[in-house]
Amino acid sequence: MDYVYVISGLAVGLLVGLTGVGGGSLMTPLLTAVFGIPATTAVGTDLAFAAITKGAGTVIHRIQKNVNWRIVGLMAAGSLPASVLTTLVLHHLDIRGAGAHSPMDTFIRWSIAICVLLTVGVLLFKARIVNWLNNNPHYQATGKSLSFYTFAAGVVIGTLVTISSIGAGAIGAMVLIFLYPDLRSSEIAGSDIAHAVPLTAVAAVGHFSLGTLDFSLLGALLLGSIPGITIGSYLSRAVPERFLRGVLATTLTAVAAKLVM
């Protein structure tokens, strides 16, 4: 079955390259809803997958000077401790022994579904949100309140990512758009990816300690995703973004429904 996971990694990588949507929003629901992999294992494996793939992206964004390290530091100050604390809670709940349809598995599946739907909301309403922010600048936070909101957003994202592996990509980018509307798109992408690397790495180590990381599955996914992301990036200018986002939003909504059925 390894070749199926290689092809899945290729497909997810292709979509990530085409749309820029975080791999976790696609990979974790795919593994859980389509292949029937326990939600706990899907989350742990995808976190390691994200840490490796986004690490390469961070290097590129750093070279291009697209990373705002102050923002990354503020978010990480909230997200990394939140991830560690969430992992300790999961240890206490003994999720390693959570089989399919167990209360813990059901909780994580619902968490994944909710995060997927949040991603769908970002896909569908991003342009409207940006326009609203541009037309209502008096709602924008500044100074110490801005720093606090950035830290608090990190806490929420750290918790979501550790439970569901989703949130560091599309949701993180949307938070940055809300809080820092003056940032260039490339800075938002670069800062979001740079923050995701230590967060997913810490969460992946936590899941490794929980015994919910499948290394053979991880290798197969990486084997397909790397060429997929490369191809998708080259094709991204040739395919209408609005069409892709519509298809992706519809697919993710269907997957979220399947997760909780």
PDB file of C-alpha atoms in Angstrom:
ATOM      1  CA  MET A   1       0.000   0.000   0.000  1.00  0.00           C
ATOM      2  CA  ASP A   2       3.019   2.314   0.248  1.00  0.00           C
ATOM      3  CA  TYR A   3       2.627   3.409  -3.370  1.00  0.00           C
ATOM      4  CA  VAL A   4      -0.880   4.677  -2.548  1.00  0.00           C
ATOM      5  CA  TYR A   5       0.586   6.945   0.118  1.00  0.00           C
ATOM      6  CA  VAL A   6       3.283   8.140  -2.302  1.00  0.00           C
ATOM      7  CA  ILE A   7       0.560   9.086  -4.793  1.00  0.00           C
ATOM      8  CA  SER A   8      -1.404  10.773  -1.994  1.00  0.00           C
ATOM      9  CA  GLY A   9       1.682  12.763  -1.028  1.00  0.00           C
ATOM     10  CA  LEU A  10       2.091  13.751  -4.675  1.00  0.00           C
ATOM     11  CA  ALA A  11      -1.551  14.888  -4.927  1.00  0.00           C
ATOM     12  CA  VAL A  12      -1.420  16.886  -1.688  1.00  0.00           C
ATOM     13  CA  GLY A  13       1.921  18.426  -2.644  1.00  0.00           C
ATOM     14  CA  LEU A  14       0.484  19.405  -6.023  1.00  0.00           C
ATOM     15  CA  LEU A  15      -2.505  21.137  -4.400  1.00  0.00           C
ATOM     16  CA  VAL A  16      -0.302  22.893  -1.844  1.00  0.00           C
ATOM     17  CA  GLY A  17       1.916  24.168  -4.652  1.00  0.00           C
ATOM     18  CA  LEU A  18      -1.106  25.331  -6.661  1.00  0.00           C
ATOM     19  CA  THR A  19      -3.114  26.969  -3.867  1.00  0.00           C
ATOM     20  CA  GLY A  20      -0.714  27.639  -0.995  1.00  0.00           C
ATOM     21  CA  VAL A  21      -3.115  25.968   1.465  1.00  0.00           C
ATOM     22  CA  GLY A  22      -1.343  24.184   4.322  1.00  0.00           C
ATOM     23  CA  GLY A  23      -0.702  20.478   3.816  1.00  0.00           C
ATOM     24  CA  GLY A  24      -2.254  19.599   7.183  1.00  0.00           C
ATOM     25  CA  SER A  25      -5.661  20.812   6.010  1.00  0.00           C
ATOM     26  CA  LEU A  26      -5.431  18.249   3.229  1.00  0.00           C
ATOM     27  CA  MET A  27      -3.211  15.435   4.467  1.00  0.00           C
ATOM     28  CA  THR A  28      -4.690  14.682   7.887  1.00  0.00           C
ATOM     29  CA  PRO A  29      -8.324  14.489   6.688  1.00  0.00           C
ATOM     30  CA  LEU A  30      -7.203  12.359   3.724  1.00  0.00           C
ATOM     31  CA  LEU A  31      -5.385   9.850   5.919  1.00  0.00           C
ATOM     32  CA  THR A  32      -8.238   9.684   8.418  1.00  0.00           C
ATOM     33  CA  ALA A  33     -11.360   9.842   6.256  1.00  0.00           C
ATOM     34  CA  VAL A  34     -10.158   8.032   3.129  1.00  0.00           C
ATOM     35  CA  PHE A  35      -7.546   5.530   4.315  1.00  0.00           C
ATOM     36  CA  GLY A  36      -9.032   4.855   7.740  1.00  0.00           C
ATOM     37  CA  ILE A  37      -5.806   5.555   9.607  1.00  0.00           C
ATOM     38  CA  PRO A  38      -6.471   6.288  13.304  1.00  0.00           C
ATOM     39  CA  ALA A  39      -6.806  10.024  13.845  1.00  0.00           C
ATOM     40  CA  THR A  40      -4.033  10.041  16.441  1.00  0.00           C
ATOM     41  CA  THR A  41      -1.511   8.455  14.033  1.00  0.00           C
ATOM     42  CA  ALA A  42      -2.588  10.704  11.159  1.00  0.00           C
ATOM     43  CA  VAL A  43      -2.044  13.817  13.281  1.00  0.00           C
ATOM     44  CA  GLY A  44       1.357  12.736  14.614  1.00  0.00           C
ATOM     45  CA  THR A  45       2.676  11.707  11.197  1.00  0.00           C
ATOM     46  CA  ASP A  46       1.400  14.839   9.489  1.00  0.00           C
ATOM     47  CA  LEU A  47       3.091  17.052  12.080  1.00  0.00           C
ATOM     48  CA  ALA A  48       6.464  15.497  11.258  1.00  0.00           C
ATOM     49  CA  PHE A  49       5.623  15.808   7.546  1.00  0.00           C
ATOM     50  CA  ALA A  50       4.858  19.521   7.996  1.00  0.00           C
ATOM     51  CA  ALA A  51       8.009  20.231  10.029  1.00  0.00           C
ATOM     52  CA  ILE A  52      10.225  18.777   7.285  1.00  0.00           C
ATOM     53  CA  THR A  53       8.489  20.312   4.265  1.00  0.00           C
ATOM     54  CA  LYS A  54       8.042  23.753   5.840  1.00  0.00           C
ATOM     55  CA  GLY A  55      11.652  23.769   6.991  1.00  0.00           C
ATOM     56  CA  ALA A  56      12.742  23.908   3.355  1.00  0.00           C
ATOM     57  CA  GLY A  57      10.229  26.685   2.685  1.00  0.00           C
ATOM     58  CA  THR A  58      11.571  28.732   5.586  1.00  0.00           C
ATOM     59  CA  VAL A  59      15.101  28.621   4.184  1.00  0.00           C
ATOM     60  CA  ILE A  60      13.879  30.078   0.896  1.00  0.00           C
ATOM     61  CA  HIS A  61      11.793  32.798   2.590  1.00  0.00           C
ATOM     62  CA  ARG A  62      14.714  33.693   4.862  1.00  0.00           C
ATOM     63  CA  ILE A  63      17.008  34.134   1.860  1.00  0.00           C
ATOM     64  CA  GLN A  64      14.391  36.389   0.250  1.00  0.00           C
ATOM     65  CA  LYS A  65      14.010  38.326   3.540  1.00  0.00           C
ATOM     66  CA  ASN A  66      10.304  37.554   3.803  1.00  0.00           C
ATOM     67  CA  VAL A  67      10.341  36.594   7.497  1.00  0.00           C
ATOM     68  CA  ASN A  68       9.393  39.067  10.237  1.00  0.00           C
ATOM     69  CA  TRP A  69      11.244  37.459  13.139  1.00  0.00           C
ATOM     70  CA  ARG A  70       9.614  39.680  15.772  1.00  0.00           C
ATOM     71  CA  ILE A  71       6.180  38.368  14.811  1.00  0.00           C
ATOM     72  CA  VAL A  72       7.484  34.808  14.646  1.00  0.00           C
ATOM     73  CA  GLY A  73       8.957  35.197  18.138  1.00  0.00           C
ATOM     74  CA  LEU A  74       5.739  36.565  19.626  1.00  0.00           C
ATOM     75  CA  MET A  75       3.634  33.760  18.158  1.00  0.00           C
ATOM     76  CA  ALA A  76       6.153  31.090  19.138  1.00  0.00           C
ATOM     77  CA  ALA A  77       6.224  32.430  22.713  1.00  0.00           C
ATOM     78  CA  GLY A  78       2.562  31.455  22.927  1.00  0.00           C
ATOM     79  CA  SER A  79       2.371  28.422  20.639  1.00  0.00           C
ATOM     80  CA  LEU A  80       5.364  26.360  21.829  1.00  0.00           C
ATOM     81  CA  PRO A  81       4.400  26.258  25.542  1.00  0.00           C
ATOM     82  CA  ALA A  82       0.787  25.639  24.502  1.00  0.00           C
ATOM     83  CA  SER A  83       1.911  22.688  22.370  1.00  0.00           C
ATOM     84  CA  VAL A  84       3.930  21.196  25.235  1.00  0.00           C
ATOM     85  CA  LEU A  85       1.033  21.600  27.678  1.00  0.00           C
ATOM     86  CA  THR A  86      -1.412  20.072  25.194  1.00  0.00           C
ATOM     87  CA  THR A  87       0.943  17.127  24.696  1.00  0.00           C
ATOM     88  CA  LEU A  88       1.053  16.565  28.454  1.00  0.00           C
ATOM     89  CA  VAL A  89      -2.746  16.517  28.518  1.00  0.00           C
ATOM     90  CA  LEU A  90      -2.784  13.989  25.662  1.00  0.00           C
ATOM     91  CA  HIS A  91      -0.256  11.875  27.601  1.00  0.00           C
ATOM     92  CA  HIS A  92      -2.596  11.932  30.576  1.00  0.00           C
ATOM     93  CA  LEU A  93      -5.472  10.814  28.345  1.00  0.00           C
ATOM     94  CA  ASP A  94      -3.309   7.980  26.903  1.00  0.00           C
ATOM     95  CA  ILE A  95      -4.266   8.583  23.271  1.00  0.00           C
ATOM     96  CA  ARG A  96      -1.879   5.845  22.054  1.00  0.00           C
ATOM     97  CA  GLY A  97      -4.402   3.243  23.063  1.00  0.00           C
ATOM     98  CA  ALA A  98      -7.301   5.115  21.463  1.00  0.00           C
ATOM     99  CA  GLY A  99      -8.692   2.869  18.746  1.00  0.00           C
ATOM    100  CA  ALA A 100     -11.060   3.784  15.955  1.00  0.00           C
ATOM    101  CA  HIS A 101     -14.394   5.173  17.207  1.00  0.00           C
ATOM    102  CA  SER A 102     -13.098   5.475  20.770  1.00  0.00           C
ATOM    103  CA  PRO A 103     -14.067   8.699  22.604  1.00  0.00           C
ATOM    104  CA  MET A 104     -10.541  10.107  22.112  1.00  0.00           C
ATOM    105  CA  ASP A 105     -10.497   9.201  18.416  1.00  0.00           C
ATOM    106  CA  THR A 106     -13.927  10.804  17.980  1.00  0.00           C
ATOM    107  CA  PHE A 107     -12.780  13.965  19.770  1.00  0.00           C
ATOM    108  CA  ILE A 108      -9.727  14.312  17.530  1.00  0.00           C
ATOM    109  CA  ARG A 109     -11.793  13.620  14.379  1.00  0.00           C
ATOM    110  CA  TRP A 110     -14.208  16.389  15.383  1.00  0.00           C
ATOM    111  CA  SER A 111     -11.268  18.701  16.099  1.00  0.00           C
ATOM    112  CA  ILE A 112      -9.855  17.996  12.640  1.00  0.00           C
ATOM    113  CA  ALA A 113     -13.257  18.599  11.027  1.00  0.00           C
ATOM    114  CA  ILE A 114     -13.693  21.952  12.802  1.00  0.00           C
ATOM    115  CA  CYS A 115     -10.203  23.090  11.786  1.00  0.00           C
ATOM    116  CA  VAL A 116     -10.878  22.007   8.193  1.00  0.00           C
ATOM    117  CA  LEU A 117     -14.059  24.097   8.131  1.00  0.00           C
ATOM    118  CA  LEU A 118     -12.124  27.085   9.511  1.00  0.00           C
ATOM    119  CA  THR A 119      -9.714  26.616   6.607  1.00  0.00           C
ATOM    120  CA  VAL A 120     -12.663  26.554   4.196  1.00  0.00           C
ATOM    121  CA  GLY A 121     -13.838  29.859   5.684  1.00  0.00           C
ATOM    122  CA  VAL A 122     -10.410  31.354   5.053  1.00  0.00           C
ATOM    123  CA  LEU A 123     -10.460  30.117   1.458  1.00  0.00           C
ATOM    124  CA  LEU A 124     -13.900  31.536   0.731  1.00  0.00           C
ATOM    125  CA  PHE A 125     -13.831  34.834   2.619  1.00  0.00           C
ATOM    126  CA  LYS A 126     -10.197  35.922   2.642  1.00  0.00           C
ATOM    127  CA  ALA A 127     -10.679  38.673   0.040  1.00  0.00           C
ATOM    128  CA  ARG A 128     -13.739  40.077   1.829  1.00  0.00           C
ATOM    129  CA  ILE A 129     -11.949  40.091   5.167  1.00  0.00           C
ATOM    130  CA  VAL A 130      -8.964  41.915   3.697  1.00  0.00           C
ATOM    131  CA  ASN A 131     -11.258  44.496   2.079  1.00  0.00           C
ATOM    132  CA  TRP A 132     -13.118  45.031   5.351  1.00  0.00           C
ATOM    133  CA  LEU A 133      -9.854  45.583   7.216  1.00  0.00           C
ATOM    134  CA  ASN A 134      -8.684  48.090   4.614  1.00  0.00           C
ATOM    135  CA  ASN A 135     -11.952  50.000   4.955  1.00  0.00           C
ATOM    136  CA  ASN A 136     -11.955  49.936   8.778  1.00  0.00           C
ATOM    137  CA  PRO A 137      -8.410  50.744   9.909  1.00  0.00           C
ATOM    138  CA  HIS A 138      -9.647  52.005  13.308  1.00  0.00           C
ATOM    139  CA  TYR A 139     -10.244  48.369  14.346  1.00  0.00           C
ATOM    140  CA  GLN A 140      -6.564  47.496  13.949  1.00  0.00           C
ATOM    141  CA  ALA A 141      -4.639  46.797  17.168  1.00  0.00           C
ATOM    142  CA  THR A 142      -1.408  48.653  17.898  1.00  0.00           C
ATOM    143  CA  GLY A 143       1.419  48.707  20.434  1.00  0.00           C
ATOM    144  CA  LYS A 144       1.211  46.410  23.456  1.00  0.00           C
ATOM    145  CA  SER A 145      -2.281  45.196  22.582  1.00  0.00           C
ATOM    146  CA  LEU A 146      -1.019  44.045  19.177  1.00  0.00           C
ATOM    147  CA  SER A 147       1.819  42.113  20.839  1.00  0.00           C
ATOM    148  CA  PHE A 148      -0.630  40.512  23.278  1.00  0.00           C
ATOM    149  CA  TYR A 149      -3.052  39.477  20.521  1.00  0.00           C
ATOM    150  CA  THR A 150      -0.165  37.972  18.546  1.00  0.00           C
ATOM    151  CA  PHE A 151       0.948  35.992  21.611  1.00  0.00           C
ATOM    152  CA  ALA A 152      -2.650  34.876  22.337  1.00  0.00           C
ATOM    153  CA  ALA A 153      -3.128  33.790  18.725  1.00  0.00           C
ATOM    154  CA  GLY A 154       0.007  31.672  19.116  1.00  0.00           C
ATOM    155  CA  VAL A 155      -1.492  29.948  22.177  1.00  0.00           C
ATOM    156  CA  VAL A 156      -4.681  29.057  20.271  1.00  0.00           C
ATOM    157  CA  ILE A 157      -2.819  27.907  17.163  1.00  0.00           C
ATOM    158  CA  GLY A 158      -0.353  25.846  19.231  1.00  0.00           C
ATOM    159  CA  THR A 159      -3.229  24.007  20.891  1.00  0.00           C
ATOM    160  CA  LEU A 160      -5.114  23.412  17.626  1.00  0.00           C
ATOM    161  CA  VAL A 161      -2.036  22.186  15.790  1.00  0.00           C
ATOM    162  CA  THR A 162      -1.050  19.713  18.516  1.00  0.00           C
ATOM    163  CA  ILE A 163      -4.544  18.212  18.630  1.00  0.00           C
ATOM    164  CA  SER A 164      -5.386  18.220  14.925  1.00  0.00           C
ATOM    165  CA  SER A 165      -2.138  19.108  13.028  1.00  0.00           C
ATOM    166  CA  ILE A 166      -4.187  21.846  11.320  1.00  0.00           C
ATOM    167  CA  GLY A 167      -3.948  25.574  11.964  1.00  0.00           C
ATOM    168  CA  ALA A 168      -0.339  26.561  11.384  1.00  0.00           C
ATOM    169  CA  GLY A 169      -0.954  27.208   7.671  1.00  0.00           C
ATOM    170  CA  ALA A 170      -4.171  28.818   6.447  1.00  0.00           C
ATOM    171  CA  ILE A 171      -5.468  29.792   9.892  1.00  0.00           C
ATOM    172  CA  GLY A 172      -2.096  31.196  10.949  1.00  0.00           C
ATOM    173  CA  ALA A 173      -1.889  33.240   7.765  1.00  0.00           C
ATOM    174  CA  MET A 174      -5.406  34.605   8.327  1.00  0.00           C
ATOM    175  CA  VAL A 175      -4.475  35.675  11.861  1.00  0.00           C
ATOM    176  CA  LEU A 176      -1.473  37.572  10.495  1.00  0.00           C
ATOM    177  CA  ILE A 177      -3.660  39.275   7.893  1.00  0.00           C
ATOM    178  CA  PHE A 178      -6.053  40.359  10.662  1.00  0.00           C
ATOM    179  CA  LEU A 179      -3.351  41.651  12.973  1.00  0.00           C
ATOM    180  CA  TYR A 180      -0.832  42.960  10.430  1.00  0.00           C
ATOM    181  CA  PRO A 181      -2.774  44.099   7.336  1.00  0.00           C
ATOM    182  CA  ASP A 182       0.146  46.275   6.210  1.00  0.00           C
ATOM    183  CA  LEU A 183       2.491  43.312   5.765  1.00  0.00           C
ATOM    184  CA  ARG A 184       3.293  42.248   2.222  1.00  0.00           C
ATOM    185  CA  SER A 185       1.784  38.908   1.147  1.00  0.00           C
ATOM    186  CA  SER A 186       5.257  37.430   0.901  1.00  0.00           C
ATOM    187  CA  GLU A 187       6.017  38.512   4.502  1.00  0.00           C
ATOM    188  CA  ILE A 188       2.785  36.946   5.744  1.00  0.00           C
ATOM    189  CA  ALA A 189       3.610  33.683   3.975  1.00  0.00           C
ATOM    190  CA  GLY A 190       7.235  33.705   5.102  1.00  0.00           C
ATOM    191  CA  SER A 191       6.463  34.557   8.743  1.00  0.00           C
ATOM    192  CA  ASP A 192       3.628  32.011   8.884  1.00  0.00           C
ATOM    193  CA  ILE A 193       5.832  29.235   7.519  1.00  0.00           C
ATOM    194  CA  ALA A 194       8.767  30.185   9.759  1.00  0.00           C
ATOM    195  CA  HIS A 195       6.502  30.015  12.827  1.00  0.00           C
ATOM    196  CA  ALA A 196       5.058  26.680  11.705  1.00  0.00           C
ATOM    197  CA  VAL A 197       8.458  24.948  11.653  1.00  0.00           C
ATOM    198  CA  PRO A 198       9.313  25.034  15.395  1.00  0.00           C
ATOM    199  CA  LEU A 199       5.647  24.560  16.304  1.00  0.00           C
ATOM    200  CA  THR A 200       5.126  21.439  14.173  1.00  0.00           C
ATOM    201  CA  ALA A 201       8.548  20.121  15.218  1.00  0.00           C
ATOM    202  CA  VAL A 202       7.730  20.456  18.935  1.00  0.00           C
ATOM    203  CA  ALA A 203       4.279  18.940  18.393  1.00  0.00           C
ATOM    204  CA  ALA A 204       5.773  16.090  16.317  1.00  0.00           C
ATOM    205  CA  VAL A 205       8.268  15.285  19.085  1.00  0.00           C
ATOM    206  CA  GLY A 206       5.356  15.261  21.500  1.00  0.00           C
ATOM    207  CA  HIS A 207       3.435  12.807  19.317  1.00  0.00           C
ATOM    208  CA  PHE A 208       6.571  10.675  18.926  1.00  0.00           C
ATOM    209  CA  SER A 209       6.676  10.392  22.719  1.00  0.00           C
ATOM    210  CA  LEU A 210       2.992   9.409  22.580  1.00  0.00           C
ATOM    211  CA  GLY A 211       3.755   6.646  20.050  1.00  0.00           C
ATOM    212  CA  THR A 212       1.514   8.179  17.373  1.00  0.00           C
ATOM    213  CA  LEU A 213       4.093   8.752  14.624  1.00  0.00           C
ATOM    214  CA  ASP A 214       4.388   6.248  11.733  1.00  0.00           C
ATOM    215  CA  PHE A 215       7.826   6.613  10.105  1.00  0.00           C
ATOM    216  CA  SER A 216       7.150   4.326   7.111  1.00  0.00           C
ATOM    217  CA  LEU A 217       4.007   6.314   6.303  1.00  0.00           C
ATOM    218  CA  LEU A 218       5.963   9.568   6.728  1.00  0.00           C
ATOM    219  CA  GLY A 219       8.643   8.424   4.270  1.00  0.00           C
ATOM    220  CA  ALA A 220       6.081   7.467   1.629  1.00  0.00           C
ATOM    221  CA  LEU A 221       4.266  10.802   1.930  1.00  0.00           C
ATOM    222  CA  LEU A 222       7.499  12.792   1.650  1.00  0.00           C
ATOM    223  CA  LEU A 223       8.579  10.801  -1.408  1.00  0.00           C
ATOM    224  CA  GLY A 224       5.472  11.963  -3.266  1.00  0.00           C
ATOM    225  CA  SER A 225       5.020  15.453  -1.837  1.00  0.00           C
ATOM    226  CA  ILE A 226       8.384  16.942  -2.752  1.00  0.00           C
ATOM    227  CA  PRO A 227       7.951  16.586  -6.542  1.00  0.00           C
ATOM    228  CA  GLY A 228       4.255  17.445  -6.136  1.00  0.00           C
ATOM    229  CA  ILE A 229       4.953  20.801  -4.500  1.00  0.00           C
ATOM    230  CA  THR A 230       7.561  21.579  -7.150  1.00  0.00           C
ATOM    231  CA  ILE A 231       5.191  20.810 -10.042  1.00  0.00           C
ATOM    232  CA  GLY A 232       2.291  22.659  -8.412  1.00  0.00           C
ATOM    233  CA  SER A 233       4.404  25.758  -7.861  1.00  0.00           C
ATOM    234  CA  TYR A 234       5.309  25.884 -11.546  1.00  0.00           C
ATOM    235  CA  LEU A 235       1.675  25.361 -12.622  1.00  0.00           C
ATOM    236  CA  SER A 236       0.188  27.854 -10.140  1.00  0.00           C
ATOM    237  CA  ARG A 237       0.228  30.757 -12.593  1.00  0.00           C
ATOM    238  CA  ALA A 238      -1.495  28.756 -15.336  1.00  0.00           C
ATOM    239  CA  VAL A 239      -4.556  27.645 -13.337  1.00  0.00           C
ATOM    240  CA  PRO A 240      -7.180  30.198 -12.148  1.00  0.00           C
ATOM    241  CA  GLU A 241      -6.788  30.597  -8.369  1.00  0.00           C
ATOM    242  CA  ARG A 242     -10.494  31.311  -7.819  1.00  0.00           C
ATOM    243  CA  PHE A 243     -11.480  28.036  -9.519  1.00  0.00           C
ATOM    244  CA  LEU A 244      -8.924  26.051  -7.513  1.00  0.00           C
ATOM    245  CA  ARG A 245      -9.996  27.544  -4.212  1.00  0.00           C
ATOM    246  CA  GLY A 246     -13.645  26.764  -4.974  1.00  0.00           C
ATOM    247  CA  VAL A 247     -12.865  23.135  -5.777  1.00  0.00           C
ATOM    248  CA  LEU A 248     -10.645  22.844  -2.723  1.00  0.00           C
ATOM    249  CA  ALA A 249     -13.255  24.388  -0.408  1.00  0.00           C
ATOM    250  CA  THR A 250     -15.913  21.967  -1.702  1.00  0.00           C
ATOM    251  CA  THR A 251     -13.591  18.978  -1.272  1.00  0.00           C
ATOM    252  CA  LEU A 252     -12.570  19.959   2.242  1.00  0.00           C
ATOM    253  CA  THR A 253     -16.212  20.482   3.281  1.00  0.00           C
ATOM    254  CA  ALA A 254     -17.080  16.982   2.030  1.00  0.00           C
ATOM    255  CA  VAL A 255     -14.096  15.494   3.863  1.00  0.00           C
ATOM    256  CA  ALA A 256     -15.037  17.293   7.096  1.00  0.00           C
ATOM    257  CA  ALA A 257     -18.556  15.848   6.838  1.00  0.00           C
ATOM    258  CA  LYS A 258     -17.143  12.350   6.303  1.00  0.00           C
ATOM    259  CA  LEU A 259     -14.916  12.693   9.363  1.00  0.00           C
ATOM    260  CA  VAL A 260     -17.842  13.130  11.729  1.00  0.00           C
ATOM    261  CA  MET A 261     -20.279  10.688  10.123  1.00  0.00           C
TER     262      MET A 261
END
